[in-house]
Amino acid sequence: MKKSLGSLAGVALIALSSQAFASEDIEIGQKIYERAFGRGCGTCHDIASNPQLFDLVKSGKLDRAKFETVIKEGKGGMPKAMEAIMAVGPVKKAGYGEDQALDALYKYLGSK
Ligand code: HEC
């Protein structure tokens, strides 16, 4: 009995801490969306005629690999964005690498 209570508490702790990481990730993703290039991704993407990133990610039409390619290489009117993303204050503060920053941004886009 004692032992099973102990492992239950362990499971609860693990669940809690991974939830905390997930919400920090999403917050940093939001900061990237709002601040990259100084004016954020939304200055272009919240306009109806441009790709709607939230819908694209949530619906699964834009997968993580395609997302990364466009961010790193640009596409038509879409500027290369990796450098701008890595320059966002909270990304630097969290010590995120490129993969982590892209994960956070992708997670945020899928969360709304
Ligand atoms: C200067 C305006 C502008 C800014 C700023 C901008 N984008 Fe874009 N983005 C575009 C345009 C225009 C397209 C469509 C390009 C095309 O299909 O030719 C696009 C396309 C994309 C695509 C590809 C969508 C698809 O279905 O292929 C992704 C992903 C994307 N942008 C992400 C971002 C992210 C993330 C940011 C912020 C870090 C950002 N964009 C900032 C204008 C912008």
PDB file of C-alpha atoms and ligand atoms in Angstrom:
ATOM      1  CA  MET A   1       0.000   0.000   0.000  1.00  0.00           C
ATOM      2  CA  LYS A   2       2.721   2.434   1.021  1.00  0.00           C
ATOM      3  CA  LYS A   3       4.696   1.617  -2.067  1.00  0.00           C
ATOM      4  CA  SER A   4       1.805   2.102  -4.461  1.00  0.00           C
ATOM      5  CA  LEU A   5       0.979   5.480  -2.924  1.00  0.00           C
ATOM      6  CA  GLY A   6       4.572   6.524  -3.439  1.00  0.00           C
ATOM      7  CA  SER A   7       4.583   5.619  -7.096  1.00  0.00           C
ATOM      8  CA  LEU A   8       1.227   7.319  -7.584  1.00  0.00           C
ATOM      9  CA  ALA A   9       2.708  10.536  -6.223  1.00  0.00           C
ATOM     10  CA  GLY A  10       5.654  10.086  -8.593  1.00  0.00           C
ATOM     11  CA  VAL A  11       3.352   9.750 -11.578  1.00  0.00           C
ATOM     12  CA  ALA A  12       1.419  12.850 -10.517  1.00  0.00           C
ATOM     13  CA  LEU A  13       4.655  14.830 -10.215  1.00  0.00           C
ATOM     14  CA  ILE A  14       5.828  13.811 -13.655  1.00  0.00           C
ATOM     15  CA  ALA A  15       2.448  14.738 -15.137  1.00  0.00           C
ATOM     16  CA  LEU A  16       2.526  18.129 -13.403  1.00  0.00           C
ATOM     17  CA  SER A  17       6.029  19.036 -14.489  1.00  0.00           C
ATOM     18  CA  SER A  18       5.507  18.087 -18.128  1.00  0.00           C
ATOM     19  CA  GLN A  19       2.362  20.223 -18.101  1.00  0.00           C
ATOM     20  CA  ALA A  20       4.404  23.148 -16.780  1.00  0.00           C
ATOM     21  CA  PHE A  21       6.917  22.716 -19.608  1.00  0.00           C
ATOM     22  CA  ALA A  22       4.139  22.563 -22.169  1.00  0.00           C
ATOM     23  CA  SER A  23       2.574  25.824 -21.029  1.00  0.00           C
ATOM     24  CA  GLU A  24       5.927  27.607 -20.903  1.00  0.00           C
ATOM     25  CA  ASP A  25       6.533  26.392 -24.443  1.00  0.00           C
ATOM     26  CA  ILE A  26       3.223  27.754 -25.647  1.00  0.00           C
ATOM     27  CA  GLU A  27       3.895  31.093 -23.964  1.00  0.00           C
ATOM     28  CA  ILE A  28       7.234  31.416 -25.703  1.00  0.00           C
ATOM     29  CA  GLY A  29       5.578  30.400 -28.958  1.00  0.00           C
ATOM     30  CA  GLN A  30       3.102  33.227 -28.487  1.00  0.00           C
ATOM     31  CA  LYS A  31       5.904  35.735 -27.811  1.00  0.00           C
ATOM     32  CA  ILE A  32       7.579  34.637 -31.043  1.00  0.00           C
ATOM     33  CA  TYR A  33       4.335  35.083 -32.976  1.00  0.00           C
ATOM     34  CA  GLU A  34       3.838  38.548 -31.482  1.00  0.00           C
ATOM     35  CA  ARG A  35       7.424  39.828 -31.618  1.00  0.00           C
ATOM     36  CA  ALA A  36       9.483  38.245 -34.421  1.00  0.00           C
ATOM     37  CA  PHE A  37      10.650  40.911 -36.894  1.00  0.00           C
ATOM     38  CA  GLY A  38       9.657  43.491 -34.257  1.00  0.00           C
ATOM     39  CA  ARG A  39       6.047  43.478 -35.461  1.00  0.00           C
ATOM     40  CA  GLY A  40       5.265  39.792 -35.185  1.00  0.00           C
ATOM     41  CA  CYS A  41       4.067  37.197 -37.701  1.00  0.00           C
ATOM     42  CA  GLY A  42       0.514  38.469 -37.295  1.00  0.00           C
ATOM     43  CA  THR A  43       1.120  41.731 -39.178  1.00  0.00           C
ATOM     44  CA  CYS A  44       1.065  39.584 -42.299  1.00  0.00           C
ATOM     45  CA  HIS A  45      -0.686  36.397 -41.204  1.00  0.00           C
ATOM     46  CA  ASP A  46      -3.680  37.925 -39.448  1.00  0.00           C
ATOM     47  CA  ILE A  47      -4.662  39.373 -42.851  1.00  0.00           C
ATOM     48  CA  ALA A  48      -7.263  37.141 -44.469  1.00  0.00           C
ATOM     49  CA  SER A  49      -5.588  36.936 -47.880  1.00  0.00           C
ATOM     50  CA  ASN A  50      -2.369  35.454 -46.392  1.00  0.00           C
ATOM     51  CA  PRO A  51      -2.017  31.858 -45.121  1.00  0.00           C
ATOM     52  CA  GLN A  52      -3.896  31.417 -41.827  1.00  0.00           C
ATOM     53  CA  LEU A  53      -1.278  29.711 -39.688  1.00  0.00           C
ATOM     54  CA  PHE A  54      -3.530  28.765 -36.756  1.00  0.00           C
ATOM     55  CA  ASP A  55      -6.018  27.011 -39.048  1.00  0.00           C
ATOM     56  CA  LEU A  56      -3.281  25.365 -41.113  1.00  0.00           C
ATOM     57  CA  VAL A  57      -1.539  23.851 -38.086  1.00  0.00           C
ATOM     58  CA  LYS A  58      -4.688  22.868 -36.225  1.00  0.00           C
ATOM     59  CA  SER A  59      -6.194  21.165 -39.256  1.00  0.00           C
ATOM     60  CA  GLY A  60      -2.945  19.281 -39.881  1.00  0.00           C
ATOM     61  CA  LYS A  61      -2.542  20.806 -43.373  1.00  0.00           C
ATOM     62  CA  LEU A  62       0.831  22.283 -42.456  1.00  0.00           C
ATOM     63  CA  ASP A  63       3.023  19.629 -40.872  1.00  0.00           C
ATOM     64  CA  ARG A  64       6.028  20.359 -38.682  1.00  0.00           C
ATOM     65  CA  ALA A  65       8.540  19.565 -41.451  1.00  0.00           C
ATOM     66  CA  LYS A  66       6.907  21.853 -44.042  1.00  0.00           C
ATOM     67  CA  PHE A  67       6.588  24.549 -41.398  1.00  0.00           C
ATOM     68  CA  GLU A  68      10.315  24.366 -40.663  1.00  0.00           C
ATOM     69  CA  THR A  69      11.282  24.471 -44.339  1.00  0.00           C
ATOM     70  CA  VAL A  70       9.279  27.661 -44.957  1.00  0.00           C
ATOM     71  CA  ILE A  71      10.667  29.342 -41.820  1.00  0.00           C
ATOM     72  CA  LYS A  72      14.245  28.495 -42.767  1.00  0.00           C
ATOM     73  CA  GLU A  73      14.082  29.085 -46.524  1.00  0.00           C
ATOM     74  CA  GLY A  74      11.230  31.566 -46.988  1.00  0.00           C
ATOM     75  CA  LYS A  75       8.596  31.220 -49.700  1.00  0.00           C
ATOM     76  CA  GLY A  76       7.358  33.921 -52.097  1.00  0.00           C
ATOM     77  CA  GLY A  77       6.344  36.906 -49.948  1.00  0.00           C
ATOM     78  CA  MET A  78       7.343  35.012 -46.806  1.00  0.00           C
ATOM     79  CA  PRO A  79      10.748  36.157 -45.525  1.00  0.00           C
ATOM     80  CA  LYS A  80      13.247  33.715 -44.003  1.00  0.00           C
ATOM     81  CA  ALA A  81      12.416  33.880 -40.313  1.00  0.00           C
ATOM     82  CA  MET A  82      14.819  31.672 -38.336  1.00  0.00           C
ATOM     83  CA  GLU A  83      17.162  34.510 -37.393  1.00  0.00           C
ATOM     84  CA  ALA A  84      14.284  36.793 -36.390  1.00  0.00           C
ATOM     85  CA  ILE A  85      12.832  34.017 -34.221  1.00  0.00           C
ATOM     86  CA  MET A  86      16.116  33.358 -32.442  1.00  0.00           C
ATOM     87  CA  ALA A  87      16.438  37.110 -31.738  1.00  0.00           C
ATOM     88  CA  VAL A  88      13.171  37.250 -29.761  1.00  0.00           C
ATOM     89  CA  GLY A  89      13.972  38.106 -26.103  1.00  0.00           C
ATOM     90  CA  PRO A  90      12.147  35.243 -24.338  1.00  0.00           C
ATOM     91  CA  VAL A  91      13.697  32.686 -26.745  1.00  0.00           C
ATOM     92  CA  LYS A  92      17.193  33.839 -25.818  1.00  0.00           C
ATOM     93  CA  LYS A  93      16.296  34.024 -22.138  1.00  0.00           C
ATOM     94  CA  ALA A  94      15.005  30.436 -22.154  1.00  0.00           C
ATOM     95  CA  GLY A  95      18.185  29.322 -23.923  1.00  0.00           C
ATOM     96  CA  TYR A  96      16.154  27.595 -26.661  1.00  0.00           C
ATOM     97  CA  GLY A  97      17.863  26.167 -29.703  1.00  0.00           C
ATOM     98  CA  GLU A  98      16.281  26.408 -33.171  1.00  0.00           C
ATOM     99  CA  ASP A  99      14.351  23.141 -32.840  1.00  0.00           C
ATOM    100  CA  GLN A 100      12.953  24.081 -29.445  1.00  0.00           C
ATOM    101  CA  ALA A 101      11.920  27.540 -30.639  1.00  0.00           C
ATOM    102  CA  LEU A 102      10.163  26.073 -33.696  1.00  0.00           C
ATOM    103  CA  ASP A 103       8.470  23.431 -31.534  1.00  0.00           C
ATOM    104  CA  ALA A 104       7.186  26.150 -29.194  1.00  0.00           C
ATOM    105  CA  LEU A 105       5.870  28.268 -32.055  1.00  0.00           C
ATOM    106  CA  TYR A 106       4.251  25.279 -33.778  1.00  0.00           C
ATOM    107  CA  LYS A 107       2.644  24.215 -30.495  1.00  0.00           C
ATOM    108  CA  TYR A 108       1.273  27.716 -29.934  1.00  0.00           C
ATOM    109  CA  LEU A 109      -0.192  27.808 -33.453  1.00  0.00           C
ATOM    110  CA  GLY A 110      -1.916  24.491 -32.839  1.00  0.00           C
ATOM    111  CA  SER A 111      -3.260  25.567 -29.454  1.00  0.00           C
ATOM    112  CA  LYS A 112      -5.563  28.372 -30.594  1.00  0.00           C
TER     113      LYS A 112
HETATM  114  C1  HEC B   1       6.112  40.382 -44.499  1.00  0.00           C
HETATM  115  C2  HEC B   1       4.934  39.565 -44.239  1.00  0.00           C
HETATM  116  C3  HEC B   1       5.139  38.261 -43.485  1.00  0.00           C
HETATM  117  C4  HEC B   1       5.677  38.073 -42.232  1.00  0.00           C
HETATM  118  C5  HEC B   1       6.253  39.134 -41.275  1.00  0.00           C
HETATM  119  C6  HEC B   1       5.579  36.658 -41.965  1.00  0.00           C
HETATM  120  N1  HEC B   1       5.021  36.012 -43.021  1.00  0.00           N
HETATM  121 FE1  HEC B   1       4.720  33.995 -43.207  1.00  0.00          FE
HETATM  122  N2  HEC B   1       4.031  34.245 -45.115  1.00  0.00           N
HETATM  123  C7  HEC B   1       3.825  35.469 -45.730  1.00  0.00           C
HETATM  124  C8  HEC B   1       3.269  35.249 -47.066  1.00  0.00           C
HETATM  125  C9  HEC B   1       2.891  36.328 -48.057  1.00  0.00           C
HETATM  126  C10 HEC B   1       3.160  33.834 -47.219  1.00  0.00           C
HETATM  127  C11 HEC B   1       2.667  33.062 -48.450  1.00  0.00           C
HETATM  128  C12 HEC B   1       3.860  32.735 -49.311  1.00  0.00           C
HETATM  129  C13 HEC B   1       3.515  31.959 -50.549  1.00  0.00           C
HETATM  130  O1  HEC B   1       2.768  30.963 -50.446  1.00  0.00           O
HETATM  131  O2  HEC B   1       4.001  32.334 -51.594  1.00  0.00           O
HETATM  132  C14 HEC B   1       3.646  33.243 -45.982  1.00  0.00           C
HETATM  133  C15 HEC B   1       3.718  31.868 -45.736  1.00  0.00           C
HETATM  134  C16 HEC B   1       4.061  31.316 -44.536  1.00  0.00           C
HETATM  135  C17 HEC B   1       4.067  29.898 -44.256  1.00  0.00           C
HETATM  136  C18 HEC B   1       3.724  28.780 -45.244  1.00  0.00           C
HETATM  137  C19 HEC B   1       2.262  28.471 -45.220  1.00  0.00           C
HETATM  138  C20 HEC B   1       1.940  27.372 -46.217  1.00  0.00           C
HETATM  139  O3  HEC B   1       0.810  26.896 -46.204  1.00  0.00           O
HETATM  140  O4  HEC B   1       2.796  27.006 -47.023  1.00  0.00           O
HETATM  141  C21 HEC B   1       4.456  29.752 -42.963  1.00  0.00           C
HETATM  142  C22 HEC B   1       4.641  28.453 -42.204  1.00  0.00           C
HETATM  143  C23 HEC B   1       4.683  31.064 -42.424  1.00  0.00           C
HETATM  144  N3  HEC B   1       4.452  32.001 -43.404  1.00  0.00           N
HETATM  145  C24 HEC B   1       5.071  31.319 -41.119  1.00  0.00           C
HETATM  146  C25 HEC B   1       5.392  32.573 -40.626  1.00  0.00           C
HETATM  147  C26 HEC B   1       5.845  32.813 -39.273  1.00  0.00           C
HETATM  148  C27 HEC B   1       5.964  31.763 -38.196  1.00  0.00           C
HETATM  149  C28 HEC B   1       6.122  34.143 -39.180  1.00  0.00           C
HETATM  150  C29 HEC B   1       6.700  34.897 -37.982  1.00  0.00           C
HETATM  151  C30 HEC B   1       7.956  34.378 -37.471  1.00  0.00           C
HETATM  152  C31 HEC B   1       5.827  34.744 -40.464  1.00  0.00           C
HETATM  153  N4  HEC B   1       5.365  33.758 -41.307  1.00  0.00           N
HETATM  154  C32 HEC B   1       5.975  36.080 -40.766  1.00  0.00           C
HETATM  155  C33 HEC B   1       4.116  36.717 -45.204  1.00  0.00           C
HETATM  156  C34 HEC B   1       4.723  36.956 -43.982  1.00  0.00           C
END
